Amino acid sequence: MANPLTSDVLVDPVVLTRALVDIESVSLDEKVIADCVEEVLRQAPHLSVDRHQNTVMARTGLGREQRVVLAGHLDTVPLNDNFPSTVVDDLIYGCGTADMKSGVALALHLAATLPDPRYDLTFLFYEAEEIESRFNGLNLVAKHRPEWLAADFAVLLEPTYGVVEAGCQGTMRAVVRTRGRRAHTARAWRGVNAIHAAGAVLRRLEDYRARTVTIDGCTYREGLSAVRISGGVAGNVVPDVCSVEVNLRFAPDRTPEQALAHLHEVFDGLDLEVTDSAPGALPGLDAAPARDFLAAVGAEPAAKLGWTDVSRFAALGIPALNYGPGDPQLAHAPDEHVEIGKIRDGAATLHRWLAAY
Amino acid sequence: MANPLTSDVLVDPVVLTRALVDIESVSLDEKVIADCVEEVLRQAPHLSVDRHQNTVMARTGLGREQRVVLAGHLDTVPLNDNFPSTVVDDLIYGCGTADMKSGVALALHLAATLPDPRYDLTFLFYEAEEIESRFNGLNLVAKHRPEWLAADFAVLLEPTYGVVEAGCQGTMRAVVRTRGRRAHTARAWRGVNAIHAAGAVLRRLEDYRARTVTIDGCTYREGLSAVRISGGVAGNVVPDVCSVEVNLRFAPDRTPEQALAHLHEVFDGLDLEVTDSAPGALPGLDAAPARDFLAAVGAEPAAKLGWTDVSRFAALGIPALNYGPGDPQLAHAPDEHVEIGKIRDGAATLHRWLAAY
């Protein structure tokens, strides 16, 4: 296959978005798109390029005081009758248009066309963000090529619909178990019903008042939700176990340890087991490149409520935020699309920020 | 195979119990045992014998004023390393010893050895009690040979450990559903959590105070238990449905319709769907043969709390009770066994009652 990412395509982030969307790259099938991206990056004399599996890194070495990472994942969720792309008026439809090939296009366009940026730049085009963490390209880079991530600031081009979403909330899942004693339901009083006992768990969830926390002007709204409940042995048996799985979304002023202590407080006296956890990320908007970036965008940042790879940078001490042209509500939707105007706006903003040297 | 139920065996209910246990007869595999039983019944000149599938009926036609049914099922639950029988001191171990070949042995012993009983007798040895109702031999007889069930009183020789258990409670299963609206847990406030809403269901179950009802000296203790709960979409989704399955055990002074009205009262305002229901049976201890039977036993009756085939007789207007040598707690247990003394006591009691003509 001839590489569709020709120099004519690279100069226009809208055309480039379509070209990227039209290279199928469902998670774990990113070889072709990574090959195409690597090839065009190697043609740019101002970049040094390296690769780990299907994650491609390119960076300048201009001796600037500050280094900024621009990162985006190359994979998409499975196709859903939305491949290849189509255009209707101002909208490009197709799998990955919003999440996040329009963002990848912005980074790749900059990499190819801005040889003399204000900061040294590191571009990361990574694999397998949409699936389990152990496949995640950024995760693998942190493990096997940590030197690629050295930077003062990072922008993840995930869909935010042109808004700066700073930091991200942490997430913790835990199972709260109630126990009882089995008995035949015809002699229910001989048993202890674990499902009835779970009423106490649900009551605490109903009564829970979530915190709202403002950090660096970003407002994080926490939440504690039951996401699964199960219990029962047979239609004539008083059940001896009931499990309620809860998901706490916590503002980035809490560490996972503090979040766990909070859960233990909420479910005091109950058996609680953490099954899954990821730290949040503070917005970190006082680094100089971050302040410059916000000035270039010219709008207030908002809190990122979901969990994103931003948190992986935060874990390395690198302030990071999300900024991309796609609408996050459309991610993974069959009618996923991106507005051409948003791509142009994004490209102009990044250019304004990075070309000002 | 030679029929092991020889006349030497039939005269001794203990030996007969072992012989019946040693004919394997897991539900739907009752042909051999039914053949053996039918053959020995046909040898008794005072009995007329008929058969439907693997259910065998034998009855006297002595022109007595009253007719009594003695019934027992021939099948067992699956073997569980407890076949064939073994004897340790006063105990016969093996699959079906308690539930209910010792009871069947009492009836078959009487059928073979009591040609001139006080009442006309109908013996029913039926198939498939341990599995779904549509296979149940008594159910099939009620449908296809209802005339076999004509009687003034019935004794089911199910295990009661020598106690008279009268009537039985009804049972009703229903699913109570709460509904909400899905949302991402990072924006939980946009959704409505159906599992949190199920707290109201569990609260009513916790607060429920079950009735205790005494009828004909038998005390029935009702109960309402959650037997299953389920809800949840994914670890990051506020769930939109939660289902709580409940089981009401109700005293036989309520009809199923009244039981349903009661459930609607308890779960007022909540979505409720009945999935399964069986009526109870009043003890019906004032029929003459019942009074005589209680006198022969010489002990107070107790309420049957579980549901048994007694209810099928009650549905036909025939007072019925449970009385058998096995311990109901041992039914379906791998170490199922029956006390030889209880078999001898049972045989003596039934003989005292029925031979008194």
mmCIF file of N, CA and C in Angstrom, chain B residues 15 17 33 44 56 63-64 93 111 135-136 141 178 212 227 233 246 257 297 314 333 342 346 349:
data_model
loop_
_atom_site.group_PDB
_atom_site.id
_atom_site.type_symbol
_atom_site.label_atom_id
_atom_site.label_comp_id
_atom_site.label_asym_id
_atom_site.label_seq_id
_atom_site.Cartn_x
_atom_site.Cartn_y
_atom_site.Cartn_z
ATOM 1 N N VAL B 15 -36.439 -54.449 56.170
ATOM 2 C CA VAL B 15 -35.786 -55.157 55.067
ATOM 3 C C VAL B 15 -36.283 -54.595 53.732
ATOM 4 N N THR B 17 -37.352 -51.565 53.161
ATOM 5 C CA THR B 17 -36.734 -50.251 52.924
ATOM 6 C C THR B 17 -35.403 -50.420 52.196
ATOM 7 N N ILE B 33 -38.067 -49.821 39.225
ATOM 8 C CA ILE B 33 -38.705 -49.897 40.548
ATOM 9 C C ILE B 33 -40.227 -49.981 40.396
ATOM 10 N N ALA B 44 -51.353 -59.505 44.954
ATOM 11 C CA ALA B 44 -52.259 -59.434 46.112
ATOM 12 C C ALA B 44 -53.712 -59.506 45.615
ATOM 13 N N VAL B 56 -47.758 -46.254 39.858
ATOM 14 C CA VAL B 56 -48.555 -47.464 40.069
ATOM 15 C C VAL B 56 -49.607 -47.183 41.141
ATOM 16 N N GLY B 63 -65.955 -51.720 50.000
ATOM 17 C CA GLY B 63 -67.234 -51.082 50.299
ATOM 18 C C GLY B 63 -67.256 -50.343 51.624
ATOM 19 N N ARG B 64 -66.054 -49.963 52.136
ATOM 20 C CA ARG B 64 -66.031 -49.188 53.379
ATOM 21 C C ARG B 64 -66.625 -47.802 53.144
ATOM 22 N N TYR B 93 -28.146 -46.239 55.844
ATOM 23 C CA TYR B 93 -27.650 -45.117 55.037
ATOM 24 C C TYR B 93 -27.925 -45.382 53.561
ATOM 25 N N ALA B 111 -49.855 -52.609 51.975
ATOM 26 C CA ALA B 111 -50.617 -53.063 50.809
ATOM 27 C C ALA B 111 -50.531 -54.585 50.688
ATOM 28 N N PHE B 135 -43.431 -33.138 35.401
ATOM 29 C CA PHE B 135 -43.137 -34.565 35.367
ATOM 30 C C PHE B 135 -43.784 -35.315 36.543
ATOM 31 N N ASN B 136 -44.219 -34.571 37.546
ATOM 32 C CA ASN B 136 -44.688 -35.156 38.811
ATOM 33 C C ASN B 136 -45.839 -36.149 38.584
ATOM 34 N N VAL B 141 -51.423 -37.848 37.419
ATOM 35 C CA VAL B 141 -52.611 -38.622 37.804
ATOM 36 C C VAL B 141 -53.814 -37.686 37.952
ATOM 37 N N THR B 178 -36.563 -2.009 40.274
ATOM 38 C CA THR B 178 -36.446 -0.554 40.341
ATOM 39 C C THR B 178 -35.771 -0.101 39.055
ATOM 40 N N THR B 212 -47.652 -15.052 62.333
ATOM 41 C CA THR B 212 -47.679 -16.431 62.808
ATOM 42 C C THR B 212 -49.150 -16.779 62.987
ATOM 43 N N VAL B 227 -34.407 -13.644 47.669
ATOM 44 C CA VAL B 227 -33.631 -14.843 47.338
ATOM 45 C C VAL B 227 -32.610 -14.560 46.239
ATOM 46 N N VAL B 233 -24.457 -2.728 34.774
ATOM 47 C CA VAL B 233 -24.208 -2.716 33.332
ATOM 48 C C VAL B 233 -22.716 -2.892 33.090
ATOM 49 N N VAL B 246 -38.096 -12.050 45.399
ATOM 50 C CA VAL B 246 -38.497 -12.354 46.769
ATOM 51 C C VAL B 246 -39.328 -13.633 46.793
ATOM 52 N N GLU B 257 -54.243 -15.595 45.621
ATOM 53 C CA GLU B 257 -54.698 -14.247 45.252
ATOM 54 C C GLU B 257 -54.493 -13.294 46.437
ATOM 55 N N VAL B 297 -51.547 -42.119 66.383
ATOM 56 C CA VAL B 297 -50.193 -41.592 66.555
ATOM 57 C C VAL B 297 -49.989 -41.172 68.012
ATOM 58 N N ALA B 314 -55.102 -31.198 48.667
ATOM 59 C CA ALA B 314 -55.929 -30.104 49.171
ATOM 60 C C ALA B 314 -56.653 -29.410 48.022
ATOM 61 N N ALA B 333 -29.282 -35.066 51.431
ATOM 62 C CA ALA B 333 -27.920 -34.935 51.973
ATOM 63 C C ALA B 333 -27.106 -36.171 51.588
ATOM 64 N N LYS B 342 -37.454 -45.881 63.804
ATOM 65 C CA LYS B 342 -38.525 -45.016 63.281
ATOM 66 C C LYS B 342 -39.367 -45.763 62.255
ATOM 67 N N GLY B 346 -43.308 -46.427 62.813
ATOM 68 C CA GLY B 346 -44.267 -45.990 61.782
ATOM 69 C C GLY B 346 -45.156 -47.138 61.359
ATOM 70 N N THR B 349 -47.703 -47.854 64.068
ATOM 71 C CA THR B 349 -48.741 -46.822 64.149
ATOM 72 C C THR B 349 -49.773 -46.992 63.037
#
